[in-house]
PDB file of C-alpha atoms in Angstrom:
ATOM      1  CA  MET A   1      16.709 -10.381   9.457  1.00  0.00           C
ATOM      2  CA  PHE A   2      17.600 -10.721   5.770  1.00  0.00           C
ATOM      3  CA  ASN A   3      16.604 -14.408   5.901  1.00  0.00           C
ATOM      4  CA  GLU A   4      13.233 -13.558   7.484  1.00  0.00           C
ATOM      5  CA  LEU A   5      12.623 -10.938   4.841  1.00  0.00           C
ATOM      6  CA  PHE A   6      13.535 -13.325   2.045  1.00  0.00           C
ATOM      7  CA  LYS A   7      11.392 -16.145   3.479  1.00  0.00           C
ATOM      8  CA  ALA A   8       8.379 -13.852   3.830  1.00  0.00           C
ATOM      9  CA  TRP A   9       8.731 -12.666   0.229  1.00  0.00           C
ATOM     10  CA  LYS A  10       9.255 -16.196  -1.117  1.00  0.00           C
ATOM     11  CA  LYS A  11       6.254 -17.508   0.825  1.00  0.00           C
ATOM     12  CA  GLU A  12       4.095 -14.663  -0.514  1.00  0.00           C
ATOM     13  CA  GLU A  13       5.229 -15.314  -4.090  1.00  0.00           C
ATOM     14  CA  GLU A  14       4.651 -19.074  -3.911  1.00  0.00           C
ATOM     15  CA  ASN A  15       1.100 -18.919  -2.542  1.00  0.00           C
ATOM     16  CA  ILE A  16      -2.054 -17.565  -4.112  1.00  0.00           C
ATOM     17  CA  GLU A  17      -3.615 -16.497  -0.821  1.00  0.00           C
ATOM     18  CA  LEU A  18      -2.366 -13.685   1.387  1.00  0.00           C
ATOM     19  CA  GLN A  19       0.157 -15.041   3.885  1.00  0.00           C
ATOM     20  CA  ASN A  20       0.356 -14.274   7.582  1.00  0.00           C
ATOM     21  CA  LEU A  21       2.989 -11.759   8.694  1.00  0.00           C
ATOM     22  CA  ALA A  22       4.219 -11.258  12.238  1.00  0.00           C
ATOM     23  CA  GLN A  23       2.657  -8.222  13.888  1.00  0.00           C
ATOM     24  CA  ASP A  24       6.049  -6.545  14.234  1.00  0.00           C
ATOM     25  CA  PHE A  25       7.405  -7.591  10.822  1.00  0.00           C
ATOM     26  CA  TYR A  26       7.632  -4.105   9.307  1.00  0.00           C
ATOM     27  CA  LEU A  27       8.984  -2.627  12.514  1.00  0.00           C
ATOM     28  CA  ASN A  28      11.799  -5.194  12.471  1.00  0.00           C
ATOM     29  CA  ALA A  29      12.367  -4.680   8.731  1.00  0.00           C
ATOM     30  CA  ASN A  30      12.573  -0.933   9.300  1.00  0.00           C
ATOM     31  CA  ARG A  31      15.141  -1.364  12.069  1.00  0.00           C
ATOM     32  CA  TYR A  32      17.155  -3.729   9.888  1.00  0.00           C
ATOM     33  CA  ILE A  33      17.235  -1.330   6.941  1.00  0.00           C
ATOM     34  CA  ASN A  34      18.087   1.621   9.184  1.00  0.00           C
ATOM     35  CA  ASP A  35      20.910  -0.417  10.764  1.00  0.00           C
ATOM     36  CA  LEU A  36      22.293  -1.210   7.321  1.00  0.00           C
ATOM     37  CA  ARG A  37      22.098   2.458   6.363  1.00  0.00           C
ATOM     38  CA  GLU A  38      24.024   3.425   9.505  1.00  0.00           C
ATOM     39  CA  LYS A  39      26.563   0.666   8.889  1.00  0.00           C
ATOM     40  CA  ILE A  40      27.175   2.053   5.393  1.00  0.00           C
ATOM     41  CA  LYS A  41      27.856   5.514   6.836  1.00  0.00           C
ATOM     42  CA  ARG A  42      30.297   4.196   9.446  1.00  0.00           C
ATOM     43  CA  GLU A  43      32.086   1.441   7.531  1.00  0.00           C
ATOM     44  CA  GLN A  44      35.752   2.138   6.793  1.00  0.00           C
ATOM     45  CA  ASP A  45      36.733  -1.122   5.124  1.00  0.00           C
ATOM     46  CA  TYR A  46      36.025  -0.988   1.368  1.00  0.00           C
ATOM     47  CA  ILE A  47      35.049  -4.646   0.961  1.00  0.00           C
ATOM     48  CA  ARG A  48      32.699  -4.626   3.959  1.00  0.00           C
ATOM     49  CA  LEU A  49      31.216  -1.353   2.729  1.00  0.00           C
ATOM     50  CA  GLU A  50      30.442  -2.823  -0.696  1.00  0.00           C
ATOM     51  CA  LEU A  51      28.969  -5.984   0.854  1.00  0.00           C
ATOM     52  CA  THR A  52      26.786  -3.921   3.163  1.00  0.00           C
ATOM     53  CA  LYS A  53      25.622  -1.770   0.244  1.00  0.00           C
ATOM     54  CA  GLU A  54      24.674  -4.897  -1.696  1.00  0.00           C
ATOM     55  CA  GLU A  55      22.817  -6.326   1.296  1.00  0.00           C
ATOM     56  CA  TYR A  56      20.979  -3.015   1.723  1.00  0.00           C
ATOM     57  CA  ASN A  57      20.008  -2.875  -1.973  1.00  0.00           C
ATOM     58  CA  TYR A  58      18.741  -6.470  -1.964  1.00  0.00           C
ATOM     59  CA  ALA A  59      16.834  -5.935   1.295  1.00  0.00           C
ATOM     60  CA  VAL A  60      15.080  -2.837  -0.070  1.00  0.00           C
ATOM     61  CA  LYS A  61      14.267  -4.623  -3.334  1.00  0.00           C
ATOM     62  CA  ILE A  62      12.864  -7.702  -1.579  1.00  0.00           C
ATOM     63  CA  LEU A  63      10.841  -5.619   0.878  1.00  0.00           C
ATOM     64  CA  SER A  64       9.396  -3.610  -1.998  1.00  0.00           C
ATOM     65  CA  LYS A  65       8.472  -6.781  -3.904  1.00  0.00           C
ATOM     66  CA  LEU A  66       6.881  -8.239  -0.768  1.00  0.00           C
ATOM     67  CA  ILE A  67       4.724  -5.153  -0.259  1.00  0.00           C
ATOM     68  CA  ASP A  68       3.746  -5.111  -3.949  1.00  0.00           C
ATOM     69  CA  ALA A  69       2.785  -8.813  -3.906  1.00  0.00           C
ATOM     70  CA  ARG A  70       0.671  -8.336  -0.786  1.00  0.00           C
ATOM     71  CA  LEU A  71      -0.981  -5.239  -2.217  1.00  0.00           C
ATOM     72  CA  LYS A  72      -1.883  -7.086  -5.441  1.00  0.00           C
ATOM     73  CA  LYS A  73      -3.491  -9.892  -3.447  1.00  0.00           C
ATOM     74  CA  ILE A  74      -5.423  -7.417  -1.331  1.00  0.00           C
ATOM     75  CA  ILE A  75      -6.632  -5.494  -4.393  1.00  0.00           C
ATOM     76  CA  ASN A  76      -7.658  -8.746  -6.090  1.00  0.00           C
ATOM     77  CA  SER A  77      -9.667  -9.648  -2.985  1.00  0.00           C
ATOM     78  CA  ILE A  78     -11.441  -6.304  -3.220  1.00  0.00           C
ATOM     79  CA  ILE A  79     -12.177  -6.794  -6.922  1.00  0.00           C
ATOM     80  CA  GLU A  80     -13.684 -10.193  -6.071  1.00  0.00           C
ATOM     81  CA  GLY A  81     -15.803  -8.544  -3.379  1.00  0.00           C
ATOM     82  CA  LYS A  82     -13.972 -10.191  -0.493  1.00  0.00           C
ATOM     83  CA  LYS A  83     -12.939  -8.426   2.675  1.00  0.00           C
ATOM     84  CA  VAL A  84      -9.262  -8.210   3.586  1.00  0.00           C
ATOM     85  CA  PRO A  85      -8.544 -10.700   6.392  1.00  0.00           C
ATOM     86  CA  LEU A  86      -7.095  -8.357   9.018  1.00  0.00           C
ATOM     87  CA  GLU A  87      -5.676 -11.232  11.067  1.00  0.00           C
ATOM     88  CA  LEU A  88      -3.176 -11.941   8.266  1.00  0.00           C
ATOM     89  CA  LEU A  89      -1.862  -8.380   8.239  1.00  0.00           C
ATOM     90  CA  ALA A  90       1.008  -6.886  10.175  1.00  0.00           C
ATOM     91  CA  GLU A  91       0.109  -4.033  12.527  1.00  0.00           C
ATOM     92  CA  GLU A  92       1.121  -1.301  10.058  1.00  0.00           C
ATOM     93  CA  GLU A  93      -0.877  -2.938   7.261  1.00  0.00           C
ATOM     94  CA  LYS A  94      -3.995  -3.172   9.409  1.00  0.00           C
ATOM     95  CA  GLU A  95      -4.167   0.579   9.728  1.00  0.00           C
ATOM     96  CA  ALA A  96      -3.632   1.153   6.018  1.00  0.00           C
ATOM     97  CA  PHE A  97      -5.825  -1.642   4.675  1.00  0.00           C
ATOM     98  CA  SER A  98      -8.738  -1.558   7.113  1.00  0.00           C
ATOM     99  CA  LEU A  99     -10.089   1.312   5.023  1.00  0.00           C
ATOM    100  CA  LEU A 100     -10.181  -1.039   2.045  1.00  0.00           C
ATOM    101  CA  ASN A 101     -12.747  -3.198   3.836  1.00  0.00           C
ATOM    102  CA  LYS A 102     -14.999  -0.148   3.976  1.00  0.00           C
ATOM    103  CA  ILE A 103     -14.467   0.297   0.240  1.00  0.00           C
ATOM    104  CA  VAL A 104     -15.505  -3.324  -0.323  1.00  0.00           C
ATOM    105  CA  ASP A 105     -18.724  -2.636   1.598  1.00  0.00           C
ATOM    106  CA  LEU A 106     -19.391   0.432  -0.578  1.00  0.00           C
ATOM    107  CA  ILE A 107     -18.740  -1.537  -3.766  1.00  0.00           C
ATOM    108  CA  ILE A 108     -21.099  -4.311  -2.665  1.00  0.00           C
ATOM    109  CA  GLU A 109     -23.736  -1.727  -1.742  1.00  0.00           C
ATOM    110  CA  PHE A 110     -23.305  -0.023  -5.131  1.00  0.00           C
ATOM    111  CA  LYS A 111     -23.674  -3.335  -6.994  1.00  0.00           C
ATOM    112  CA  GLU A 112     -26.824  -4.181  -5.043  1.00  0.00           C
ATOM    113  CA  LYS A 113     -28.344  -0.771  -5.838  1.00  0.00           C
ATOM    114  CA  LEU A 114     -27.341  -1.047  -9.480  1.00  0.00           C
ATOM    115  CA  PHE A 115     -28.844  -4.504  -9.989  1.00  0.00           C
ATOM    116  CA  LYS A 116     -32.037  -3.534  -8.136  1.00  0.00           C
ATOM    117  CA  GLY A 117     -32.383  -0.418 -10.291  1.00  0.00           C
ATOM    118  CA  LYS A 118     -31.976   1.957  -7.371  1.00  0.00           C
ATOM    119  CA  VAL A 119     -29.133   4.081  -8.712  1.00  0.00           C
ATOM    120  CA  GLU A 120     -30.458   7.589  -9.163  1.00  0.00           C
ATOM    121  CA  GLU A 121     -29.072  10.658 -10.825  1.00  0.00           C
ATOM    122  CA  LYS A 122     -28.096  13.195  -8.227  1.00  0.00           C
ATOM    123  CA  LYS A 123     -29.203  16.692  -9.027  1.00  0.00           C
ATOM    124  CA  GLY A 124     -28.039  19.703  -7.177  1.00  0.00           C
ATOM    125  CA  PHE A 125     -26.193  22.926  -7.265  1.00  0.00           C
ATOM    126  CA  THR A 126     -22.466  23.425  -7.277  1.00  0.00           C
ATOM    127  CA  VAL A 127     -21.232  26.185  -5.051  1.00  0.00           C
ATOM    128  CA  ILE A 128     -18.536  28.329  -6.640  1.00  0.00           C
ATOM    129  CA  ARG A 129     -16.488  30.731  -4.604  1.00  0.00           C
ATOM    130  CA  LEU A 130     -14.764  33.486  -6.529  1.00  0.00           C
ATOM    131  CA  LEU A 131     -11.477  34.547  -5.051  1.00  0.00           C
ATOM    132  CA  GLN A 132     -10.819  37.387  -7.501  1.00  0.00           C
ATOM    133  CA  GLU A 133     -12.862  40.119  -9.090  1.00  0.00           C
ATOM    134  CA  LEU A 134     -14.166  38.883 -12.452  1.00  0.00           C
ATOM    135  CA  PRO A 135     -15.801  40.725 -15.357  1.00  0.00           C
ATOM    136  CA  GLU A 136     -19.531  40.286 -15.833  1.00  0.00           C
ATOM    137  CA  ILE A 137     -20.538  36.725 -16.764  1.00  0.00           C
ATOM    138  CA  ILE A 138     -22.807  36.278 -19.794  1.00  0.00           C
ATOM    139  CA  GLY A 139     -24.799  33.079 -20.195  1.00  0.00           C
ATOM    140  CA  GLU A 140     -25.758  31.191 -23.361  1.00  0.00           C
ATOM    141  CA  ASP A 141     -28.962  33.179 -23.539  1.00  0.00           C
ATOM    142  CA  LEU A 142     -26.858  36.396 -23.589  1.00  0.00           C
ATOM    143  CA  LYS A 143     -28.201  37.528 -20.209  1.00  0.00           C
TER     144      LYS A 143
END
């Protein structure tokens, strides 16, 4: 699994566009990291323990960098007004990033309103709920 993780990260770093991830990529990565964590707890041999710790540390670092790289590409797409291509996302990412497509729609709608001069000041009242007894409130006009 370490090789898959490394290849996915390297591919993401080398390409400008968001790369396709297997639907179960994060599930497999999670199992792999959990297995390494369990191996560290059980390992009796000092050398194997240190090697497993190093593998675990590198795996966590690479996975973190992969997620960061993908997030940057997704955010850049949003800034450019593009929707996130859900078919390129792993199952766990789809849930998290599908909301970003809605944000893109809101940004596009806001820009359209702004450039058409349809942004209006919203006036209204703010409801305040007092949870404690307060002394009398005096306004600017001393009333």
